[in-house]
Coordinates of C-alpha atoms and ligand atoms in Angstrom, one line a residue:
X1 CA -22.5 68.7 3.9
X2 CA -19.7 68.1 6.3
X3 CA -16.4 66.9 5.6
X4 CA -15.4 65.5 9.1
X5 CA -14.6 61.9 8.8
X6 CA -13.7 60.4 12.4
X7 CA -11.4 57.7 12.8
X8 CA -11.7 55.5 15.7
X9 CA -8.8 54.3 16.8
X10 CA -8.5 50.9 18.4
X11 CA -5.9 48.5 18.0
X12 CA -3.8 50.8 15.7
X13 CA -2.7 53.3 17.8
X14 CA -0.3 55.3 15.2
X15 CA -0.5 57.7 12.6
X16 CA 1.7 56.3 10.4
X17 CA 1.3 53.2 8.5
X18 CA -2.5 53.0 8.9
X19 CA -4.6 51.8 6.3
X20 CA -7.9 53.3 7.5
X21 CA -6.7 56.7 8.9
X22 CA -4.9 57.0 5.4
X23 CA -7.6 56.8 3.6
X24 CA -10.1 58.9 5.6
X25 CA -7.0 61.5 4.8
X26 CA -7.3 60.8 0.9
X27 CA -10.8 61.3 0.9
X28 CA -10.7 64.5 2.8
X29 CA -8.6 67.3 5.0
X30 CA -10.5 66.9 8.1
X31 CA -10.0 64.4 9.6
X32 CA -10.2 63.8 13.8
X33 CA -9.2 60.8 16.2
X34 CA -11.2 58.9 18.5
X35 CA -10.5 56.2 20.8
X36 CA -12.9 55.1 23.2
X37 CA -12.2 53.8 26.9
X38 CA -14.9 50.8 26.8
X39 CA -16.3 49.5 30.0
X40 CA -17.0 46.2 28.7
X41 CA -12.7 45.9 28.2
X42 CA -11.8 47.8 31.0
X43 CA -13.7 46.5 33.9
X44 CA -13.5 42.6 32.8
X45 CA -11.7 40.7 35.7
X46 CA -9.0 39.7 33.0
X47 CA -7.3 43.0 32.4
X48 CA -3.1 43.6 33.3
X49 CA -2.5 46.4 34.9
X50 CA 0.6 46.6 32.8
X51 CA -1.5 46.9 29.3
X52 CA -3.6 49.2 30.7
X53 CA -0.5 51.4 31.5
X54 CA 1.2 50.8 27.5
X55 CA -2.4 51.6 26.2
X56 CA -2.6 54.6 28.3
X57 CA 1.3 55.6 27.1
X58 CA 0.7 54.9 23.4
X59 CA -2.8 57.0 23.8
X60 CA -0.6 60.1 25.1
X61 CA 2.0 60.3 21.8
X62 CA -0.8 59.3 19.5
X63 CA -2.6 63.1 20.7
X64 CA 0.8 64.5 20.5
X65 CA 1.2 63.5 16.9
X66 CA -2.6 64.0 16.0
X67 CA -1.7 67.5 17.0
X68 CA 1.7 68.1 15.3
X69 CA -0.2 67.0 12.4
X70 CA -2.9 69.9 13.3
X71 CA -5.9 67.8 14.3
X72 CA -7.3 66.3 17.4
X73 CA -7.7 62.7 19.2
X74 CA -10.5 63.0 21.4
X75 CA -10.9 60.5 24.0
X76 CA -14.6 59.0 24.9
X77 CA -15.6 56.9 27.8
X78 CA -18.5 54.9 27.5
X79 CA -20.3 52.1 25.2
X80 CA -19.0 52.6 22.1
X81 CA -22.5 52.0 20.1
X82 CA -23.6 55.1 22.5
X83 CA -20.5 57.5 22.9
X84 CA -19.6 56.8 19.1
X85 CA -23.1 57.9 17.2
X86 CA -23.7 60.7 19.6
X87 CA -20.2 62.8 19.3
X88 CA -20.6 62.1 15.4
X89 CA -24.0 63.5 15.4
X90 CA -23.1 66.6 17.4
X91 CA -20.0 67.2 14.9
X92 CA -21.9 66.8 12.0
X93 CA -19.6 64.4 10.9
X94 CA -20.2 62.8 7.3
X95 CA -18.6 59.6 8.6
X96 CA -16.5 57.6 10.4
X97 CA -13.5 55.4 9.9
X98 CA -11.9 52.4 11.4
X99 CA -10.1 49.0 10.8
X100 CA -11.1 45.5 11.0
X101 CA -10.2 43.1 14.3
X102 CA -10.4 39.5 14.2
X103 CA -12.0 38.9 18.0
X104 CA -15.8 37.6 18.7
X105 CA -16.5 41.0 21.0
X106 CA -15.0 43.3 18.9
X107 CA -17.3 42.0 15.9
X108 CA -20.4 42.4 17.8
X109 CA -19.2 45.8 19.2
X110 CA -18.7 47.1 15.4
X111 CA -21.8 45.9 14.5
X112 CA -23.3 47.5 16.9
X113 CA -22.0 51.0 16.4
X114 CA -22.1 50.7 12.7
X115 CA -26.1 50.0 12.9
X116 CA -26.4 53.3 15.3
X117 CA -24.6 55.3 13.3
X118 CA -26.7 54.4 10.3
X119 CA -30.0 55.1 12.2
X120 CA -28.5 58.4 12.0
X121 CA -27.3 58.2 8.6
X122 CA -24.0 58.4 9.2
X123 CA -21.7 56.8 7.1
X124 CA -19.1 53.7 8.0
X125 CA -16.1 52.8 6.6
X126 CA -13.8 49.4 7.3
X127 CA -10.5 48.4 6.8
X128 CA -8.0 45.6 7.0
X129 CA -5.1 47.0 8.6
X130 CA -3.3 45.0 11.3
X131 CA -2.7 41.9 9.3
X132 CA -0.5 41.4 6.1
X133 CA -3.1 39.1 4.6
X134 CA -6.8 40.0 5.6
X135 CA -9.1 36.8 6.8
X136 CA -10.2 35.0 4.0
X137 CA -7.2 36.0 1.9
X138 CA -5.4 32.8 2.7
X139 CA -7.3 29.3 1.9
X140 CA -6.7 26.3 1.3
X141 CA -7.1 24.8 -2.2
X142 CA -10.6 23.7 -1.4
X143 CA -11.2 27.4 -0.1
X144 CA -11.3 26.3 4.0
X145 CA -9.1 28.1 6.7
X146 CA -6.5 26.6 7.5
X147 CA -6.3 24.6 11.1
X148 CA -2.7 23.9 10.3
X149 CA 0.5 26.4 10.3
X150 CA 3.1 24.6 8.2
X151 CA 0.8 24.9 5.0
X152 CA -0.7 28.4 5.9
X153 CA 2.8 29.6 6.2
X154 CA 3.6 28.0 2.9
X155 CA 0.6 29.6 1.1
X156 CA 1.1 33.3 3.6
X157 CA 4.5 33.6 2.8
X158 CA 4.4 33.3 -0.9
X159 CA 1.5 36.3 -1.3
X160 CA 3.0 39.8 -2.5
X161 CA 2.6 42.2 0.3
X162 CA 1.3 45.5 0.7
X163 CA 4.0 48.3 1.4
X164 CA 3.5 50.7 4.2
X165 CA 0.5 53.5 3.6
X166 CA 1.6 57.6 4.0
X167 CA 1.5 59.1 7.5
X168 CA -1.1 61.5 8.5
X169 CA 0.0 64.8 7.6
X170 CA -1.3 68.3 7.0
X171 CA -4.8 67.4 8.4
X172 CA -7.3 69.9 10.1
X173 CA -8.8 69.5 13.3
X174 CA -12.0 71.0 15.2
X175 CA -12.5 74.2 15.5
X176 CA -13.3 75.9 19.5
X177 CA -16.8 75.9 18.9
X178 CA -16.6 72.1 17.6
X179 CA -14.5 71.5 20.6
X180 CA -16.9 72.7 22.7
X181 CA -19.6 70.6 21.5
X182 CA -17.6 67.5 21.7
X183 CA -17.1 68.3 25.4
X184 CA -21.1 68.5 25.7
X185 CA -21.1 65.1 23.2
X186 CA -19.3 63.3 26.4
X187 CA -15.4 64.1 25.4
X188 CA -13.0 63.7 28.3
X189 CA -9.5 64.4 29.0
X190 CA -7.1 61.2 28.9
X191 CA -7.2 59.4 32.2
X192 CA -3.7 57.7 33.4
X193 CA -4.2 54.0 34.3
X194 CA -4.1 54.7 38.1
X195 CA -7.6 57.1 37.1
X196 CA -8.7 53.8 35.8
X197 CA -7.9 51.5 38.6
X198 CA -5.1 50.3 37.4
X199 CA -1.5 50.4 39.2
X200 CA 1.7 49.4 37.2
X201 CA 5.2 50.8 38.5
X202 CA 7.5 48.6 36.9
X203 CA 9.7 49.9 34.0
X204 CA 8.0 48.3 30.9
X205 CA 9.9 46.1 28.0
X206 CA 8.9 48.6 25.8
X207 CA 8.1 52.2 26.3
X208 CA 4.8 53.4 25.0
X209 CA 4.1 54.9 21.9
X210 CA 5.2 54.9 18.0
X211 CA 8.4 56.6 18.8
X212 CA 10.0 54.0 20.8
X213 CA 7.9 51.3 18.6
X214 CA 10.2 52.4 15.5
X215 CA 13.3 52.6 17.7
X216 CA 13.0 49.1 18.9
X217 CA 12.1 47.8 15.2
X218 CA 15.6 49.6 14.2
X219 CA 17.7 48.2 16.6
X220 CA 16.2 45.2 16.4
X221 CA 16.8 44.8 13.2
X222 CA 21.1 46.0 13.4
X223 CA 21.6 43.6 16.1
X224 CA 19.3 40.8 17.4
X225 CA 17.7 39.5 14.2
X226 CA 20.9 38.3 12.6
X227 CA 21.1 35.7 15.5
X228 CA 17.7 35.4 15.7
X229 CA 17.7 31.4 14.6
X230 CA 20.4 30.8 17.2
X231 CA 19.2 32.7 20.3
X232 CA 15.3 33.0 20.3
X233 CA 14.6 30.3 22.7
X234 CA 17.6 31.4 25.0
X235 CA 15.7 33.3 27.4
X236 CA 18.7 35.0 29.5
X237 CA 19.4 36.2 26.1
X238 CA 17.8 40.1 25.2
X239 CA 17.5 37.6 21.7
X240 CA 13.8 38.6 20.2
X241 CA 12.1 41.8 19.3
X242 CA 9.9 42.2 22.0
X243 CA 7.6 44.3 19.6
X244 CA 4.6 42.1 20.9
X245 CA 2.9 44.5 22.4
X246 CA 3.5 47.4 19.8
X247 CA 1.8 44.8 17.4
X248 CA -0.9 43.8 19.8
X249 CA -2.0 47.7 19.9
X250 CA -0.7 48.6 16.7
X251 CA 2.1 51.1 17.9
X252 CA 3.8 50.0 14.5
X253 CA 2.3 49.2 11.3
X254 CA 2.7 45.5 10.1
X255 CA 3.7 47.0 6.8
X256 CA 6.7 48.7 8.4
X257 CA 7.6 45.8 9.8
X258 CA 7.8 43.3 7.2
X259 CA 9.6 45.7 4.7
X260 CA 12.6 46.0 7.5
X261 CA 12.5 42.7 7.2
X262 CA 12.7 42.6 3.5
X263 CA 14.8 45.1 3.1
X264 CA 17.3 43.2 5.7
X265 CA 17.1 39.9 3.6
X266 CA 18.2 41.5 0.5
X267 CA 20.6 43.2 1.7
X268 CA 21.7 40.0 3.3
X269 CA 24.7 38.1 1.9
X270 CA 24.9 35.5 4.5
X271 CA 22.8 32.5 4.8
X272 CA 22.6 32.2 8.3
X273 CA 21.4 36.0 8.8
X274 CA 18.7 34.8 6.1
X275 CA 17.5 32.0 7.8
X276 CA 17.4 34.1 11.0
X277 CA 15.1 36.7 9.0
X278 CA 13.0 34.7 7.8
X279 CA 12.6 32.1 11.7
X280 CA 11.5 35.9 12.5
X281 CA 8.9 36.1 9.2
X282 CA 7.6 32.5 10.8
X283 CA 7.1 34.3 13.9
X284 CA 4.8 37.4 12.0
X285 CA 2.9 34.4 10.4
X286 CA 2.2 32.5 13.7
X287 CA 0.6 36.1 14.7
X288 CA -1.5 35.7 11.7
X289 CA -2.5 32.3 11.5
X290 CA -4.0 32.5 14.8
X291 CA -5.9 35.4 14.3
X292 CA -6.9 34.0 11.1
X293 CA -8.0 31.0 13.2
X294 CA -10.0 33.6 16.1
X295 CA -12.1 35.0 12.8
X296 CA -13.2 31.6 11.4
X297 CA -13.4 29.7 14.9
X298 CA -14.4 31.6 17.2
X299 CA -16.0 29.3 19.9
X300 CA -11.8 29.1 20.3
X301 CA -12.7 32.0 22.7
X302 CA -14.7 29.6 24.9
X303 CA -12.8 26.7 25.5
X304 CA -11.3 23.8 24.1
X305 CA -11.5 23.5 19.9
X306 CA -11.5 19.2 19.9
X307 CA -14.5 18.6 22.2
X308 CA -13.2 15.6 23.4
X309 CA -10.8 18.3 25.8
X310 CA -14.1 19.3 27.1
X311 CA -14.8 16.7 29.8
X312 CA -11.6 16.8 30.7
X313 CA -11.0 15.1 33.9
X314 CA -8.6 18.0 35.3
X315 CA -7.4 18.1 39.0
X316 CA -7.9 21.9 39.1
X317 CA -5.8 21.7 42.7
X318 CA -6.3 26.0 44.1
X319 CA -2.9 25.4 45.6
X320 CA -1.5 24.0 43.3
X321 CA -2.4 26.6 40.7
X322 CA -1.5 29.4 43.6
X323 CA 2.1 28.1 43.7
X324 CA 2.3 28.2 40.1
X325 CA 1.2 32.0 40.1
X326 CA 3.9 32.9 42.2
X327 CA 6.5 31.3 41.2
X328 CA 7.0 28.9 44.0
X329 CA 6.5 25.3 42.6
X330 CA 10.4 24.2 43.0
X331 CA 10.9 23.7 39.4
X332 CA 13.2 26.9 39.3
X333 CA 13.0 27.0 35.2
X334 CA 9.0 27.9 36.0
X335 CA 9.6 29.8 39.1
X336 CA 12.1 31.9 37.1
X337 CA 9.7 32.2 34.2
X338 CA 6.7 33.0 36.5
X339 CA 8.2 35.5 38.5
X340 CA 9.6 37.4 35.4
X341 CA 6.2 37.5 34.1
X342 CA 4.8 39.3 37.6
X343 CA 7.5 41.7 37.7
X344 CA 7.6 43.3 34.5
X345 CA 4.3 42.0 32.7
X346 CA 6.1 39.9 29.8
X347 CA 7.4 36.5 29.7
X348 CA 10.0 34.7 26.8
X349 CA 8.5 33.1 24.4
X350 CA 10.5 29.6 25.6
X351 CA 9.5 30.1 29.0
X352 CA 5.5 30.8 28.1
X353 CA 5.8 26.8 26.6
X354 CA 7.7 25.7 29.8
X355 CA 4.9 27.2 31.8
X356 CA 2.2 26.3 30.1
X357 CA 2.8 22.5 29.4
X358 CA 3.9 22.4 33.3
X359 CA 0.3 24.1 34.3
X360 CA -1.8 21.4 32.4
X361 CA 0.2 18.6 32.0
X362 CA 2.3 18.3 35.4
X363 CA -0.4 20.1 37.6
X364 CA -3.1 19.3 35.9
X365 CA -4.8 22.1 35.8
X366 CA -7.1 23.5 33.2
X367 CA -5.3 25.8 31.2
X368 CA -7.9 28.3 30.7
X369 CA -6.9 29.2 34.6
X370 CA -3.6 29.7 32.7
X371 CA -4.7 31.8 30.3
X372 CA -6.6 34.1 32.1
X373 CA -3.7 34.6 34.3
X374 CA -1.5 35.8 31.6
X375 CA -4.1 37.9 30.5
X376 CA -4.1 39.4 34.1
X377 CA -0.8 39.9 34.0
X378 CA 0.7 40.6 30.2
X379 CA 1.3 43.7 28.9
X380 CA 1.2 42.3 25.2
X381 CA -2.0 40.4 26.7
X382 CA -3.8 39.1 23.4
X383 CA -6.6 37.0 22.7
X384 CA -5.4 34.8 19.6
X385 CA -1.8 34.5 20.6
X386 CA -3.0 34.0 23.9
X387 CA -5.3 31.6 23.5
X388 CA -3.8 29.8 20.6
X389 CA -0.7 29.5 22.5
X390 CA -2.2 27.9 25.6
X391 CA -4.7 25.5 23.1
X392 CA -1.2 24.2 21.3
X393 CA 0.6 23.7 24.8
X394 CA -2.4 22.1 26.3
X395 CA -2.7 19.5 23.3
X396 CA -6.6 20.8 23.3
X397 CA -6.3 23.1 19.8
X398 CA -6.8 22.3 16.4
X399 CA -3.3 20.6 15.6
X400 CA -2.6 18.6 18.7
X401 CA -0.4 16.4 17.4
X402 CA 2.2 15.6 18.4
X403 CA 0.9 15.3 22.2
X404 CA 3.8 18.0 24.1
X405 CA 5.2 17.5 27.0
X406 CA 7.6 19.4 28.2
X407 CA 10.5 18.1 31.1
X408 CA 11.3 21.4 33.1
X409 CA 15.0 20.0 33.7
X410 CA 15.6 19.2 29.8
X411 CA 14.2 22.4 29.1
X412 CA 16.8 24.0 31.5
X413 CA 19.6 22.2 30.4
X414 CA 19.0 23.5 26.5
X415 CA 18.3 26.4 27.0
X416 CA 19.4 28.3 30.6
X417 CA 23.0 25.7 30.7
X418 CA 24.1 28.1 32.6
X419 CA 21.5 29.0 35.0
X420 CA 21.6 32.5 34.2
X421 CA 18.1 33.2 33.7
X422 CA 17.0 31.2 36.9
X423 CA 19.8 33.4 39.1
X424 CA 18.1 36.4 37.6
X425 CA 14.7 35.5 38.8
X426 CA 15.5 33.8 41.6
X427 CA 18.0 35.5 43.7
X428 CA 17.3 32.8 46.9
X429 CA 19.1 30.4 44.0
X430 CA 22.1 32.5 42.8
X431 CA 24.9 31.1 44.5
X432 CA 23.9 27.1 44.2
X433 CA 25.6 25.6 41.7
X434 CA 24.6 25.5 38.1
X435 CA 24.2 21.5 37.9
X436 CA 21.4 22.2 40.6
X437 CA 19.5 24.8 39.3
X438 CA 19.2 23.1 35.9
X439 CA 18.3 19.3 36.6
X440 CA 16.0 20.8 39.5
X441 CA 17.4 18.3 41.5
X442 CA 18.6 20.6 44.6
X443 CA 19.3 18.8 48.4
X444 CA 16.6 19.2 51.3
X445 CA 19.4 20.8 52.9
X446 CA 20.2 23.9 50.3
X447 CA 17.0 24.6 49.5
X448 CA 15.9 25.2 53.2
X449 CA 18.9 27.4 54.0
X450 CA 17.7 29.4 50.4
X451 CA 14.1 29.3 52.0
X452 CA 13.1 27.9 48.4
X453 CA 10.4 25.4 48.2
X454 CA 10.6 21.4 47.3
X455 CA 9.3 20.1 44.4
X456 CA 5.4 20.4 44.5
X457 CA 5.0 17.5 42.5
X458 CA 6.8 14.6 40.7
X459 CA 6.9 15.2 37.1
X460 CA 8.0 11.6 36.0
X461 CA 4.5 10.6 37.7
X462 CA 2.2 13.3 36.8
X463 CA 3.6 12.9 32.9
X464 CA 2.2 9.6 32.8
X465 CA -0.8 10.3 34.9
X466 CA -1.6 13.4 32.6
X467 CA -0.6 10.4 29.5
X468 CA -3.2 8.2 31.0
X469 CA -6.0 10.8 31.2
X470 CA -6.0 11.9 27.7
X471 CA -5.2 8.3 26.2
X472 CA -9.3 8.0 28.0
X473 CA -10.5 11.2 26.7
X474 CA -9.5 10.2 23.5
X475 CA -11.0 7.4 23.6
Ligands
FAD501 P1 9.5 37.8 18.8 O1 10.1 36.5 18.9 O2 10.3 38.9 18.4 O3 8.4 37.6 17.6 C1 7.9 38.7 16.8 C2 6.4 38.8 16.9 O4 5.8 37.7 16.4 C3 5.9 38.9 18.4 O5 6.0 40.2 18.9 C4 4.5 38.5 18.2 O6 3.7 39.5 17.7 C5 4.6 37.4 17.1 N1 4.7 36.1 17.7 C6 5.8 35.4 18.0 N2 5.6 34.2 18.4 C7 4.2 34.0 18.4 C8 3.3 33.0 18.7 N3 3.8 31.8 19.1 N4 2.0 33.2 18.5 C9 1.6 34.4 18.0 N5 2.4 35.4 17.7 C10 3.7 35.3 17.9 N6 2.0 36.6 22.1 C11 1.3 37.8 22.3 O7 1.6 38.7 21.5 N7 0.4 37.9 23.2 C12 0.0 36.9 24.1 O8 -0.9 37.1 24.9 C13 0.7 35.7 24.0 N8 0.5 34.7 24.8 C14 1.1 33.5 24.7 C15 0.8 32.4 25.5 C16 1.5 31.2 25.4 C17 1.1 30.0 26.3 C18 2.5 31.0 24.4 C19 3.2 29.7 24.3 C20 2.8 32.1 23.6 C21 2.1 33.3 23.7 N9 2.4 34.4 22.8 C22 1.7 35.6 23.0 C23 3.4 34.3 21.8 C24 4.8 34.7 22.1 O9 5.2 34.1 23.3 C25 5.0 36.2 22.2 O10 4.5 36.8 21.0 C26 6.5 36.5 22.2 O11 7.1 35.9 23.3 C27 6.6 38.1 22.3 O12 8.0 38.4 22.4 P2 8.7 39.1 21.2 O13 7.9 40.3 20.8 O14 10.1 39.4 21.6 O15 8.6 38.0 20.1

């Protein structure tokens, strides 16, 4: 019998640090990649040409490391349940390998490909890898998920962790004639994004890959995380990790990343730089908790979680929501924020809230709009964070309470004083003074010589308005 396990590679695009791929190398020496370029992912009208161009990037140094470690990482293109069963039966292989996702599709997908595999009784294997704490692991006393964070965090945090697993090493590929029957099995040769449709020319946050992953982890961690408490929500401020989209495709192990972490707060003498740690930890959690929350609910997908949010009475104003894309409401703290987010594909944490509470609760608008749109657009695109960030802005998710709204000009004055971040983004705005550009409050005059648009609508009275709606939805 064959001893070819294949592991297929999907949101863990690294050889180091993998749960699944490890194992597959424990149990025996040949062992080959797979990642598969789905049409049902690619070709949805939700995809950002930026992610497409980090996947694409982390694809390329994940074969170079396959080979350095003397195998392969063949690249399919097709429906998975198809392309997956028929390169396995070709290769003979005794099995194949991969780890767990939280999402609705990519548990129907799995299914799927683990029931054709097994018509041709070939074996599966699945993993936990890309959380610390596996769904299911975390409960509450009466063994239910948690809907809130504060007590998931309490229980999460206090859990022993795993440490990281051994890199692939010393492995064995295909031979030529294998290689030449993967080819016949459908194999291609990696696509770039533009292949794919896809057009991103901007310089990333992050480059690509497990290298630059690791890199950014270290510096990270010698600079920005001892201030991390101080400076997270200051958005002119290089102040977080930006490891969001190495986590969202697995370019770095979790493992990896919570020892540095640990490792950091021991070493730690100051209590400051400890609270900063572990502010960062809380971050890791919120990753968790609402992909913990995608496994068990995951009609969150859909819509609104309190059903109430469903009839909605939302102005859903196409105008409206255009100006908002663009970056040309006249609130210059979302302007700024939008317009960073469709120039380099990511947006500050701070600045997501800002943006969000101002799409559904000044403009009214439904903030599944919102969501798609930074799914269109973000290069650490994600479905939980995603989605669970826009349900907890829009006051429509499972802990609404209390009801958020945010002013743009209080959020400006905490956290851009200076105006920085809105000069940045804004050029037509750099040389008004600061007191303008962070109270919003900018004469007719100015803003036509800066060709920068008026208000679009009064936030005092759309506040209330907004307060007014949902006092009647909730009834
Ligand atoms: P850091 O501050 O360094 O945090 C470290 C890591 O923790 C992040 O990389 C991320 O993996 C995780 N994290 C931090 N905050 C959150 C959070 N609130 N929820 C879940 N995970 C978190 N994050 C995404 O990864 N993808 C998304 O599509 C996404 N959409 C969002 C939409 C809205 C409306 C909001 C309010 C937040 C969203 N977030 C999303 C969460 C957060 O904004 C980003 O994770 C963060 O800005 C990424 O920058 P960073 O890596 O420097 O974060």
């Amino acid at each position: 019998m064959s001893d070819l396990i294949l592991f297929w590679h999907r949101r863990d695009l690294r050889i180091s640090d993998n749960i699944g791929l490890s194992t597959a190398r424990q149990r025996s020496p040949h062992v080959v990649g797979i990642f598969c370029l789905d049409p049902d992912i690619l070709e949805k009208d939700d995809v950002a040409p930026a992610r497409v161009t980090y996947l694409i990037g982390c694809l390329q140094e994940l074969q170079q490391n396959y080979q350095q470690a003397g195998s392969q990482l063949l690249i399919l293109k097709g429906k998975p349940s198809q392309a997956i069963p028929i390169l396995a039966e070709s290769l003979k292989a005794q099995a194949v390998f991969w780890n767990l996702d939280v999402e609705p599709y990519a548990q129907t997908r799995d299914e799927q490909v683990s029931n054709a595999l097994q018509e041709k009784g070939i074996a599966t294997e699945k993993f936990w890898d890309q959380l610390l704490h596996a769904p299911g692991k975390i409960l509450t006393l009466s063994k239910e998920p948690y809907k809130v964070y504060t007590p998931f965090w309490r229980n999460w945090s206090q859990e022993l962790k795993k440490s990281p697993v051994q890199a692939l090493e010393d492995v064995q590929g295909l031979n030529q004639q294998q290689i030449s029957l993967a080819k016949e099995a459908g194999i291609i040769d990696l696509p770039t994004a533009k292949d794919l449709g896809y057009l991103w020319e901007n310089p990333l946050m992050l480059n690509p890959g497990e290298t630059a992953a690791k890199e950014r982890l270290q510096e990270f961690c010698k600079t920005s995380i001892n201030n991390y408490q101080e400076q997270r929500d200051l958005p002119a401020i290089d102040g977080t990790s930006r490891l969001s989209a190495a986590l969202k495709f697995g370019a770095i192990g979790i493992r990896t990343v919570w020892q540095a972490t640990l490792e950091l707060y021991e070493n730690s003498r100051s209590d400051e730089v400890r609270e900063s740690i572990q502010t960062w930890q809380q971050e890791l959690a919120w990753r968790e908790f609402y992909q913990h929350c995608m496994y068990f609910f995951p009609e969150l997908a859909d819509g609104p979680y309190r059903k109430e949010f469903r009839e909605f009475p939302w102005d859903n104003d196409e105008d409206l929501f255009q100006a908002w894309c663009e970056g040309k409401t006249g609130y210059p703290i979302v302007d700024a924020a939008m317009r960073q987010l469709n120039e380099t594909g990511w947006m500050h944490n701070r600045c997501r809230m800002i943006v969000a509470s101002f799409l559904t609760k000044d403009l009214i608008i439904n903030w599944q709009w919102g969501e798609k749109y930074f799914m269109q657009k973000l290069y650490d695109g994600d479905l939980s964070a995603n989605n669970g960030g826009w349900q907890w802005s829009a006051s429509s998710g499972m802990d609404p309470k209390p009801l958020r709204i945010f002013n743009p000009a209080s959020q400006s004055q905490k956290y851009d004083p200076d105006g920085e971040y809105i000069r940045q983004w804004i050029p037509e705005l750099k040389s008004l003074d600061t007191e303008y550009l962070v109270t919003g409050k900018i004469p007719t005059s100015e803003l036509r010589q800066c060709g920068y648009p008026e208000p679009i609508v009064d936030h005092k009275k759309r506040q209330a308005e907004f307060k007014q709606r949902y006092k009647e939805v909730k009834g």
